[in-house]
Coordinates of C-alpha atoms in Angstrom, one line a residue:
M1 CA -102.3 -3.3 118.6
V2 CA -102.5 0.0 117.0
T3 CA -102.0 2.5 119.0
R4 CA -102.5 6.4 118.9
Y5 CA -98.3 6.5 119.3
H6 CA -98.2 4.5 116.3
N7 CA -100.3 6.3 113.9
F8 CA -98.4 9.4 114.9
I9 CA -95.2 7.7 113.7
V10 CA -96.5 6.7 110.4
A11 CA -98.3 10.3 109.7
F12 CA -94.9 12.0 110.2
L13 CA -92.7 9.6 108.1
L14 CA -95.7 10.1 105.4
F15 CA -95.0 14.1 105.7
V16 CA -91.1 13.8 105.7
W17 CA -91.4 11.6 102.2
V18 CA -93.9 14.0 100.7
V19 CA -91.8 16.7 101.6
Y20 CA -88.2 15.4 100.2
Y21 CA -89.9 14.1 96.9
G22 CA -91.2 17.8 96.1
N23 CA -87.9 19.2 96.7
S24 CA -85.9 16.5 94.6
I25 CA -88.5 17.4 91.5
S26 CA -87.6 21.2 92.1
G27 CA -83.7 20.5 92.6
K28 CA -84.0 22.0 95.7
V29 CA -83.6 20.6 99.1
H30 CA -84.4 23.0 102.0
L31 CA -83.6 21.2 105.2
N32 CA -82.1 22.5 108.8
D33 CA -82.7 26.1 108.0
G34 CA -81.6 26.4 104.5
K35 CA -78.2 24.1 105.0
G36 CA -77.4 21.2 102.5
I37 CA -78.3 17.5 103.8
N38 CA -74.8 17.3 104.8
G39 CA -74.5 20.6 106.5
G40 CA -72.9 22.6 103.6
E41 CA -74.0 25.9 101.9
R42 CA -76.5 25.8 99.4
K43 CA -75.5 27.3 96.1
A44 CA -78.2 28.8 93.4
S45 CA -78.2 27.0 90.1
G46 CA -76.5 28.7 87.3
S47 CA -74.4 30.8 90.0
L48 CA -71.0 32.2 88.9
K49 CA -69.3 29.6 91.1
F50 CA -71.5 26.6 89.3
P51 CA -72.2 27.4 86.2
P52 CA -75.1 25.3 84.3
S53 CA -72.3 23.2 82.4
M54 CA -71.0 22.0 86.0
S55 CA -73.9 21.9 88.4
G56 CA -76.4 21.1 85.9
G57 CA -78.2 21.3 82.5
E58 CA -81.5 20.9 80.5
D59 CA -81.7 17.9 78.5
E60 CA -83.9 17.7 75.3
G61 CA -87.0 17.7 77.1
G62 CA -86.3 20.8 79.1
I63 CA -85.9 18.8 82.3
K64 CA -83.0 20.0 84.5
R65 CA -80.2 17.4 85.3
V66 CA -78.2 17.5 88.5
G67 CA -74.4 17.6 88.5
W68 CA -73.0 15.1 90.8
H69 CA -69.9 15.9 92.6
G70 CA -68.1 13.1 95.0
G71 CA -69.6 10.1 95.8
G72 CA -73.2 9.6 96.7
G73 CA -74.4 12.4 94.7
S74 CA -74.0 15.0 97.5
V75 CA -72.5 18.1 97.5
G76 CA -70.7 18.6 100.6
A77 CA -68.1 21.0 101.9
G78 CA -65.6 18.1 101.9
N79 CA -65.3 17.8 98.2
K80 CA -66.0 21.3 97.6
E81 CA -63.2 22.7 94.8
S82 CA -61.5 26.1 95.4
E83 CA -62.4 29.0 92.8
E84 CA -58.8 29.1 92.0
N85 CA -58.4 25.3 91.1
R86 CA -61.5 25.5 89.0
L87 CA -60.3 28.6 87.0
G88 CA -57.1 26.9 86.4
R89 CA -58.9 23.8 85.1
L90 CA -61.0 25.9 82.8
E91 CA -57.8 27.7 81.7
E92 CA -56.4 24.1 80.8
I93 CA -59.4 23.0 79.3
G94 CA -59.3 26.3 77.1
M95 CA -55.8 26.0 76.0
G96 CA -56.1 22.5 75.3
R97 CA -58.8 23.4 72.7
G98 CA -56.3 25.8 71.2
Q99 CA -57.5 28.9 72.8
I100 CA -54.8 31.6 73.4
A101 CA -54.2 33.1 76.7
P102 CA -54.4 37.0 77.2
G103 CA -50.8 38.5 76.3
D104 CA -49.9 35.7 74.1
A105 CA -48.0 36.3 70.4
S106 CA -50.2 35.6 67.5
P107 CA -49.5 32.5 65.5
H108 CA -47.2 34.8 63.1
E109 CA -45.3 36.4 65.4
E110 CA -44.8 33.1 67.2
K111 CA -43.3 31.5 63.8
V112 CA -41.1 34.5 62.9
L113 CA -39.7 34.3 66.7
K114 CA -39.0 30.4 66.3
E115 CA -37.5 31.2 63.1
N116 CA -35.0 33.9 64.7
K117 CA -34.5 31.3 67.4
E118 CA -33.4 28.6 65.0
K119 CA -31.2 30.9 62.9
Q120 CA -29.4 32.2 66.0
R121 CA -28.9 28.5 67.4
L122 CA -27.3 27.5 63.7
R123 CA -25.3 30.7 63.6
E124 CA -23.6 29.7 67.2
E125 CA -23.0 26.2 66.3
K126 CA -21.2 27.3 63.0
K127 CA -19.2 29.5 65.1
A128 CA -18.4 26.8 67.5
E129 CA -17.6 24.4 64.5
D130 CA -15.6 27.1 62.8
R131 CA -13.5 27.6 66.4
R132 CA -13.2 23.6 66.9
I133 CA -11.7 23.1 63.2
Q134 CA -9.3 26.2 63.6
E135 CA -8.3 24.7 66.8
E136 CA -7.4 21.2 65.0
K137 CA -5.7 22.9 62.1
E138 CA -3.5 25.0 64.8
E139 CA -2.8 21.6 66.8
Q140 CA -1.7 19.9 63.5
E141 CA 0.5 22.4 62.5
R142 CA 2.0 22.6 66.1
K143 CA 2.7 18.7 66.2
A144 CA 3.7 18.9 62.3
K145 CA 6.5 21.6 63.4
E146 CA 7.5 19.6 66.6
D147 CA 7.7 16.2 64.5
Q148 CA 9.9 18.0 61.8
E149 CA 12.2 19.4 64.6
R150 CA 12.6 16.0 66.3
K151 CA 13.3 14.4 62.9
E152 CA 15.7 16.9 62.0
N153 CA 17.2 16.5 65.5
E154 CA 17.2 12.8 65.2
G155 CA 18.7 12.8 61.6
E156 CA 21.6 14.9 63.0
E157 CA 22.0 12.6 66.2
D158 CA 21.9 9.6 64.0
A159 CA 24.6 10.9 61.3
E160 CA 26.9 11.7 64.4
E161 CA 26.2 8.5 65.7
N162 CA 27.0 6.7 62.3
E163 CA 30.1 8.4 62.0
N164 CA 31.4 7.9 65.3
R165 CA 30.6 4.0 64.8
E166 CA 32.3 4.1 61.6
E167 CA 35.2 5.7 63.1
E168 CA 35.1 3.2 66.1
M169 CA 35.0 0.5 63.4
K170 CA 37.9 1.8 61.5
V171 CA 39.9 2.3 64.7
E172 CA 39.2 -1.8 65.3
I173 CA 39.8 -2.9 62.3
I174 CA 43.2 -0.8 61.8
D175 CA 44.2 -2.4 65.2
E176 CA 43.4 -5.4 64.0
N177 CA 45.5 -5.4 60.7
T178 CA 48.1 -3.8 62.9
N179 CA 48.2 -6.7 65.1
N180 CA 48.1 -9.1 62.4
N181 CA 51.0 -7.3 60.8
G182 CA 52.9 -7.4 64.0
V183 CA 52.6 -11.2 64.2
E184 CA 53.8 -11.4 60.4
E185 CA 56.9 -8.8 61.1
A186 CA 57.5 -10.7 64.4
N187 CA 58.0 -14.0 62.4
G188 CA 60.1 -12.4 59.9
E189 CA 62.3 -14.8 57.8
H190 CA 60.4 -17.6 59.3
K191 CA 57.2 -16.8 57.6
F192 CA 56.5 -19.1 54.4
L193 CA 59.5 -21.6 55.7
A194 CA 57.9 -24.7 53.4
L195 CA 57.5 -22.3 50.6
R196 CA 60.8 -20.6 50.7
S197 CA 62.5 -24.3 51.0
L198 CA 60.8 -25.4 48.1
C199 CA 61.8 -22.6 46.0
E200 CA 65.3 -22.8 46.5
T201 CA 65.5 -26.3 45.6
T202 CA 63.6 -25.7 42.4
T203 CA 65.2 -25.0 38.9
F204 CA 63.6 -22.6 37.2
Q205 CA 63.3 -22.6 33.5
P206 CA 63.3 -18.8 32.4
G207 CA 60.7 -18.1 29.4
L208 CA 58.7 -21.0 30.6
Y209 CA 55.0 -20.1 31.4
L210 CA 52.1 -22.2 32.9
Q211 CA 48.8 -20.7 32.0
C212 CA 46.0 -22.7 34.0
H213 CA 42.3 -22.6 32.8
S214 CA 39.0 -24.7 32.8
W215 CA 38.3 -24.4 28.9
C216 CA 36.2 -21.6 29.6
G217 CA 36.1 -17.7 28.5
P218 CA 37.7 -16.1 25.8
N219 CA 39.8 -18.3 23.6
S220 CA 38.9 -21.0 26.5
T221 CA 41.8 -19.8 28.6
S222 CA 39.8 -18.7 31.5
V223 CA 39.0 -20.4 35.0
C224 CA 35.2 -20.5 35.7
G225 CA 33.0 -22.1 38.3
G226 CA 32.0 -20.8 41.5
L227 CA 34.2 -18.4 43.5
N228 CA 36.0 -21.1 45.5
N229 CA 36.4 -23.5 42.9
A230 CA 38.0 -20.5 41.0
R231 CA 39.9 -20.1 43.9
N232 CA 41.3 -23.9 44.1
R233 CA 42.1 -23.8 40.4
I234 CA 44.5 -20.7 40.9
Q235 CA 46.1 -21.9 44.0
T236 CA 46.7 -25.6 42.2
C237 CA 48.2 -23.4 39.2
L238 CA 51.0 -22.0 41.6
R239 CA 51.8 -25.4 43.2
L240 CA 52.0 -27.3 39.7
A241 CA 54.2 -23.9 38.2
L242 CA 56.3 -24.5 41.3
D243 CA 56.6 -28.3 40.2
L244 CA 57.4 -27.6 36.8
G245 CA 59.4 -24.8 37.6
S246 CA 57.8 -22.1 35.1
G247 CA 56.2 -18.5 35.6
I248 CA 52.7 -18.4 35.9
I249 CA 49.9 -16.4 33.9
L250 CA 47.3 -15.6 36.6
P251 CA 44.0 -16.0 34.3
T252 CA 40.9 -14.3 33.8
V253 CA 38.1 -15.6 35.8
Q254 CA 34.4 -16.4 34.7
S255 CA 32.6 -16.5 37.7
H256 CA 30.0 -13.8 37.2
R257 CA 26.7 -15.8 38.0
N258 CA 23.2 -14.7 37.8
A259 CA 22.0 -14.1 41.3
E260 CA 18.2 -15.2 40.4
N261 CA 19.4 -17.9 38.6
V262 CA 23.3 -19.4 40.4
V263 CA 23.4 -22.2 38.0
D264 CA 23.4 -19.6 35.0
Y265 CA 26.7 -18.2 34.1
G266 CA 25.6 -16.1 31.0
D267 CA 27.9 -15.4 28.0
T268 CA 31.2 -16.8 29.1
T269 CA 33.0 -14.4 26.6
D270 CA 31.5 -11.4 28.0
N271 CA 31.8 -11.3 31.7
T272 CA 35.5 -12.7 32.2
L273 CA 37.3 -10.5 35.0
C274 CA 40.8 -10.0 36.0
P275 CA 41.5 -12.4 39.2
D276 CA 42.0 -9.0 41.4
V277 CA 38.8 -8.3 41.4
Y278 CA 38.1 -11.1 43.7
W279 CA 41.8 -11.9 45.3
D280 CA 44.5 -9.7 46.5
V281 CA 46.7 -10.2 43.4
E282 CA 49.0 -7.5 44.7
Y283 CA 49.8 -9.1 48.2
L284 CA 49.9 -12.4 46.0
V285 CA 52.8 -11.0 43.8
Q286 CA 54.5 -9.3 46.9
E287 CA 54.6 -12.7 49.3
M288 CA 55.6 -15.0 46.4
G289 CA 58.3 -12.7 45.4
S290 CA 59.8 -12.7 48.5
A291 CA 59.5 -16.1 49.4
C292 CA 60.3 -17.3 45.6
P293 CA 62.0 -14.5 43.8
E294 CA 62.6 -16.4 40.4
L295 CA 59.0 -17.2 40.0
E296 CA 57.8 -14.8 37.5
I297 CA 53.9 -14.0 37.3
R298 CA 52.0 -12.4 34.4
Q299 CA 48.5 -10.9 35.2
C300 CA 45.0 -11.5 33.9
G301 CA 46.0 -13.7 31.0
D302 CA 48.9 -11.6 29.8
V303 CA 50.3 -13.6 26.9
S304 CA 52.0 -10.6 25.5
G305 CA 55.5 -11.4 23.6
I306 CA 54.6 -15.2 23.1
D307 CA 53.9 -16.2 19.7
E308 CA 50.5 -17.7 19.4
D309 CA 52.1 -21.1 18.1
K310 CA 54.3 -21.1 21.2
I311 CA 51.3 -21.5 23.3
I312 CA 51.0 -25.0 23.7
Q313 CA 47.8 -26.9 25.2
M314 CA 48.3 -30.3 27.0
K315 CA 45.6 -32.8 26.8
K316 CA 42.4 -32.1 28.7
R317 CA 42.3 -33.2 32.3
E318 CA 38.7 -34.6 33.2
H319 CA 36.9 -34.1 36.6
G320 CA 38.2 -37.4 38.5
D321 CA 41.1 -37.8 37.1
A322 CA 44.3 -38.7 39.4
S323 CA 45.7 -35.6 41.0
H324 CA 49.6 -34.8 40.6
H325 CA 52.2 -34.8 43.3
I326 CA 55.8 -33.9 43.4
G327 CA 57.5 -34.4 40.1
T328 CA 54.5 -36.0 38.2
F329 CA 53.2 -32.9 36.5
K330 CA 56.9 -31.8 35.5
A331 CA 57.5 -35.1 33.9
I332 CA 54.1 -35.0 31.5
V333 CA 54.7 -31.6 30.2
N334 CA 58.7 -31.9 29.7
E335 CA 57.8 -35.2 27.5
H336 CA 55.2 -33.2 25.6
L337 CA 57.3 -30.3 24.8
E338 CA 60.0 -32.7 23.8
S339 CA 57.8 -34.5 21.5
L340 CA 57.1 -30.8 19.8
S341 CA 60.8 -30.2 19.7
L342 CA 60.3 -27.4 21.9
S343 CA 63.2 -27.8 24.4
S344 CA 64.6 -24.7 23.8
I345 CA 63.0 -21.9 26.0
S346 CA 64.5 -18.4 26.6
V347 CA 62.9 -15.0 27.9
E348 CA 63.6 -14.0 24.5
D349 CA 61.9 -17.1 22.8
P350 CA 59.0 -17.8 25.5
V351 CA 56.8 -20.6 25.8
A352 CA 53.3 -20.9 27.5
V353 CA 51.9 -24.3 28.4
G354 CA 48.2 -24.3 28.7
F355 CA 46.8 -26.7 31.1
G356 CA 43.0 -27.8 32.2
N357 CA 41.2 -28.3 34.3
T358 CA 43.5 -27.5 37.4
I359 CA 40.4 -28.2 40.0
Y360 CA 41.9 -30.7 42.4
A361 CA 44.9 -31.4 40.4
Y362 CA 47.5 -31.9 42.8
N363 CA 47.4 -34.0 46.1
Y364 CA 49.1 -32.5 48.9
T365 CA 48.6 -35.4 51.2
Y366 CA 50.5 -37.7 49.1
D367 CA 53.8 -36.5 50.1
S368 CA 53.0 -34.5 53.5
E369 CA 53.0 -31.4 52.3
Q370 CA 50.2 -29.8 54.4
A371 CA 52.5 -27.3 55.6
L372 CA 53.2 -26.0 52.2
Q373 CA 49.3 -25.9 51.3
K374 CA 48.6 -23.8 54.3
E375 CA 51.5 -21.3 53.1
L376 CA 50.0 -21.1 49.5
F377 CA 46.6 -20.8 51.0
R378 CA 47.7 -17.6 53.1
T379 CA 49.4 -16.1 50.0
L380 CA 46.1 -15.9 47.8
K381 CA 43.6 -13.7 50.0
Y382 CA 40.3 -12.3 48.8
N383 CA 40.0 -8.5 47.5
R384 CA 41.1 -6.2 50.4
N385 CA 38.3 -3.8 50.0
L386 CA 35.9 -6.6 50.2
L387 CA 37.5 -8.0 53.0
D388 CA 37.1 -4.4 54.7
L389 CA 33.6 -4.3 53.9
G390 CA 32.9 -7.7 55.6
S391 CA 34.9 -6.5 58.7
R392 CA 32.5 -3.4 59.0
L393 CA 29.8 -5.6 59.3
R394 CA 31.4 -8.0 61.8
Y395 CA 32.3 -5.1 63.9
S396 CA 28.7 -3.5 63.6
P397 CA 27.2 -3.2 67.0
E398 CA 24.8 -6.2 66.7
L399 CA 27.8 -8.5 66.5
R400 CA 30.3 -7.1 69.1
G401 CA 29.0 -8.9 71.7
G402 CA 30.0 -12.3 70.0
F403 CA 28.1 -14.5 67.3
I404 CA 27.5 -17.6 65.9
G405 CA 28.2 -18.0 62.2
V406 CA 26.0 -20.4 59.9
H407 CA 26.6 -21.1 56.4
F408 CA 23.0 -22.2 55.3
R409 CA 22.8 -23.7 52.0
G410 CA 18.8 -23.4 50.9
E411 CA 19.5 -22.1 47.3
S412 CA 18.0 -23.5 44.7
D413 CA 20.9 -24.9 42.8
W414 CA 21.8 -26.9 46.3
P415 CA 21.1 -30.8 45.5
Q416 CA 19.2 -32.3 48.5
N417 CA 21.4 -35.3 49.0
F418 CA 24.3 -32.7 49.7
G419 CA 22.1 -32.1 52.9
S420 CA 18.6 -31.0 52.8
R421 CA 17.2 -27.7 54.3
E422 CA 15.5 -30.0 57.1
D423 CA 18.9 -31.8 58.1
Q424 CA 20.7 -28.7 57.9
M425 CA 18.1 -27.0 60.2
N426 CA 17.9 -29.6 62.5
F427 CA 21.7 -30.6 63.1
F428 CA 22.5 -26.6 63.2
K429 CA 19.5 -25.7 65.9
Q430 CA 20.5 -28.5 68.1
E431 CA 24.1 -27.6 68.0
I432 CA 23.4 -23.9 68.5
E433 CA 21.2 -24.5 71.5
L434 CA 23.9 -26.8 72.8
A435 CA 26.7 -24.3 72.4
S436 CA 25.0 -21.3 74.2
T437 CA 24.4 -22.8 77.1
V438 CA 26.6 -22.6 80.2
Q439 CA 30.3 -24.0 79.4
G440 CA 29.5 -24.3 75.7
A441 CA 31.7 -22.9 72.9
A442 CA 29.2 -20.2 72.6
E443 CA 28.2 -19.3 76.1
G444 CA 25.5 -17.1 76.5
I445 CA 25.4 -16.0 73.2
K446 CA 22.2 -15.2 71.4
T447 CA 23.0 -13.8 68.2
I448 CA 23.4 -15.6 65.0
Y449 CA 24.8 -14.2 61.5
I450 CA 23.7 -16.4 58.6
S451 CA 25.2 -16.6 55.1
C452 CA 22.7 -17.8 52.6
G453 CA 21.8 -16.5 49.2
D454 CA 18.2 -17.1 49.3
E455 CA 15.9 -14.8 51.1
A456 CA 12.9 -17.4 51.6
A457 CA 15.7 -20.0 53.0
T458 CA 17.0 -17.3 55.1
S459 CA 13.4 -16.2 56.7
T460 CA 13.1 -20.4 57.0
F461 CA 16.1 -20.6 59.1
R462 CA 15.2 -17.2 61.1
E463 CA 12.0 -17.9 62.3
P464 CA 12.2 -21.0 64.9
L465 CA 15.5 -19.8 66.1
S466 CA 14.2 -16.3 66.7
A467 CA 11.3 -18.2 68.6
L468 CA 14.0 -19.5 71.2
G469 CA 15.2 -15.8 71.7
Y470 CA 17.9 -15.7 69.1
Q471 CA 18.5 -12.7 67.0
V472 CA 19.4 -13.6 63.3
Y473 CA 21.2 -11.2 61.1
D474 CA 22.6 -11.1 57.6
K475 CA 24.6 -9.1 55.7
W476 CA 21.4 -7.2 54.2
N477 CA 19.8 -6.1 57.7
L478 CA 23.3 -5.3 59.1
A479 CA 24.3 -3.2 55.9
S480 CA 21.1 -1.0 56.3
S481 CA 22.4 0.5 59.1
L482 CA 25.6 1.7 57.1
S483 CA 24.8 3.8 54.2
E484 CA 28.0 3.1 52.1
P485 CA 27.8 -0.6 52.6
S486 CA 24.3 -1.2 51.8
L487 CA 24.7 1.1 48.9
L488 CA 27.4 -1.3 47.7
L489 CA 25.4 -4.5 48.3
E490 CA 22.9 -3.7 46.0
E491 CA 26.0 -3.6 43.0
I492 CA 27.9 -6.8 43.7
E493 CA 27.0 -9.9 42.0
F494 CA 26.2 -13.4 43.6
D495 CA 29.9 -14.7 44.0
T496 CA 31.6 -11.6 44.9
I497 CA 28.9 -10.9 48.0
A498 CA 30.3 -14.2 49.6
I499 CA 33.7 -12.7 50.3
I500 CA 32.0 -10.3 52.6
D501 CA 30.3 -13.1 54.3
Y502 CA 33.5 -15.0 54.4
A503 CA 35.1 -12.0 56.5
V504 CA 32.4 -12.4 59.0
L505 CA 32.2 -16.1 59.5
V506 CA 35.8 -16.4 60.1
E507 CA 35.5 -14.5 63.2
A508 CA 32.6 -16.1 64.7
A509 CA 32.8 -17.9 68.4
L510 CA 30.9 -21.1 66.6
F511 CA 31.0 -21.6 62.8
L512 CA 28.4 -24.3 61.3
G513 CA 28.8 -25.3 57.5
V514 CA 28.2 -28.1 55.0
W515 CA 30.8 -30.7 54.1
M516 CA 29.6 -30.6 50.3
S517 CA 30.1 -26.7 49.9
I518 CA 33.6 -25.5 49.3
F519 CA 32.7 -22.1 50.5
S520 CA 31.9 -23.7 54.1
Q521 CA 35.3 -25.7 53.7
T522 CA 37.4 -22.4 52.9
V523 CA 35.9 -20.7 56.1
A524 CA 36.5 -23.8 58.3
Y525 CA 40.0 -24.1 56.8
A526 CA 40.9 -20.5 57.4
R527 CA 39.4 -20.8 60.9
T528 CA 41.6 -23.8 61.8
V529 CA 44.7 -23.2 59.5
E530 CA 46.9 -22.1 62.6
L531 CA 46.1 -25.4 64.2
E532 CA 49.2 -27.7 64.9
Q533 CA 47.3 -30.7 63.8
D534 CA 45.4 -31.0 60.8
Y535 CA 42.1 -30.2 61.1
W536 CA 40.1 -32.7 58.7
E537 CA 42.5 -35.8 59.6
T538 CA 41.9 -35.1 63.3
Y539 CA 38.4 -34.2 63.8
V540 CA 36.4 -34.8 60.5
N541 CA 37.9 -37.9 58.7
P542 CA 37.8 -40.1 62.1
G543 CA 34.7 -42.5 61.7
S544 CA 35.2 -42.6 57.7
R545 CA 36.7 -44.8 55.1
R546 CA 37.6 -43.9 51.3
D547 CA 35.7 -45.6 49.0
G548 CA 37.3 -45.0 45.8
L549 CA 37.4 -40.9 45.3
T550 CA 34.7 -40.7 47.9
R551 CA 34.7 -40.6 51.6
L552 CA 31.7 -42.4 53.6
W553 CA 31.2 -41.9 57.4
D554 CA 29.9 -44.8 59.7
Q555 CA 27.1 -42.2 60.9
A556 CA 25.6 -39.8 58.7
P557 CA 24.3 -37.1 58.5
A558 CA 26.4 -35.7 61.3
L559 CA 28.0 -32.9 62.5
K560 CA 31.8 -33.2 62.7
G561 CA 34.7 -31.2 64.1
N562 CA 36.0 -29.4 67.3
E563 CA 34.5 -27.4 69.4
T564 CA 34.3 -24.1 67.5
T565 CA 34.3 -25.4 64.0
K566 CA 31.5 -28.2 62.6
I567 CA 30.6 -29.3 59.5
L568 CA 27.8 -31.4 58.3
V569 CA 28.9 -34.4 56.6
V570 CA 26.7 -36.9 54.5
N571 CA 27.1 -39.9 52.5
T572 CA 26.6 -38.9 48.9
G573 CA 29.0 -40.6 46.9
G574 CA 30.5 -37.0 46.3
F575 CA 34.3 -36.4 45.7
S576 CA 36.8 -36.5 49.0
N577 CA 38.7 -33.3 47.7
M578 CA 40.5 -32.4 51.3
D579 CA 43.8 -33.9 50.2
S580 CA 43.6 -31.3 47.2
Y581 CA 41.8 -28.5 48.7
P582 CA 42.1 -25.3 49.0

């Protein structure tokens, strides 16, 4: 039922709608006494605070548009922006469009300002770079000056140290020589007893000379071969002269081998030398003159005063021919001279008997002349200057604490069946490790001196031992610390330089060499010459047998010898020469 009350409500709602709709069309709503719908203050359209661009504008049809702020399209106090914020936004918008604020520089001025700033920055960077370069230069000059001063100081210290070291070595060498001389003087007349006895019982023929050679050199009257082959020929010649009762003409020596090709002897007529290049001939003449005063010695192939037709050559002796012993050489020479009706020989009418080849030409074992063999060995020493040079290396700081000496045959001329590099390496390395242990022959020694004529072979030997903690030296790196020897080594030929190695190796705590090298045999003989028993018969030959001119071992290859001197033996069918060598 519609009442009067209901009609009133409908009329009121209609009135409100009409009022609201009319205000919406005009853009103004006037409710609550000039307040906005939400109680906010009304702002006139187009006022300073709300310009048309923000609050509303006219579209193309002239109808005004309302700018909505916040949610729901209402303009309330909670969404009102402050004047300052709106001005800030306008300023940002203007600058974003490229507009310039009041007081800014013009584009040209701004460009000039930027260029000046860039130039200033570059100037400052250049100054900083110049300062850095100058500081680096000054630092380099300072360091260079310090290095120069340090090197000068070190040079003075090294020179003084080398001088002191050389003086110390000279003192030690002098002391050693003094001690040796003392032993010889203490022995006095007992020195060379076997040699003296032989000379006293020998009848010498004045005017008769023995000229030994090996059919090489000028007039085929020099001895040749390696250094120690030549040495054996000269020592054998001494023994044959004593058997013959003659004087001796020391031959020239052709042993000047090419270091790069050790099997090349070059022109045998141009490079023969007097024996004093290799041996101490002055000492030989002195000692032989004392023990055997009737033995006349001519030097360097001297045949002056002997007619050419009185130089008689004996039949050539071939390698491997039977060796002589007491009386046999004298017998064949006398027989030959008688056949030539040259039995009348005197100082006024001298005769020279030429004989070659003398290597291994006398057998000391046949008549048990080992004592005489040792004494002849002692009379023929190597060149004193070369031995002294070797002694300087031996007393170098690197070797003073003791060392193991090795003769390693790794050169190109060495036949593999004489003991290959591999066999030598294996046996020597095993023995070195054993000897350097507790109670070994070289206990605690970690220094090795190697003699080898091939640099590559030396490196092959050095590398595995260096890996085990051993220091391996040779004459070249030891001599580098001594100015004088290093210069001399460059000038010494292949065979002569072996004498330097010899002087070092004979002093080693342990020596390792090879049977088929007579250099190794010479070192081993020198190291054991003072033993009462014969080294070879006692330590090397046991476990072997003769097979014609050769010697065969039951076990080979093998190291044979006593605790301090060992030789690698092999079954090669080579000549067994120790009855006649050295």
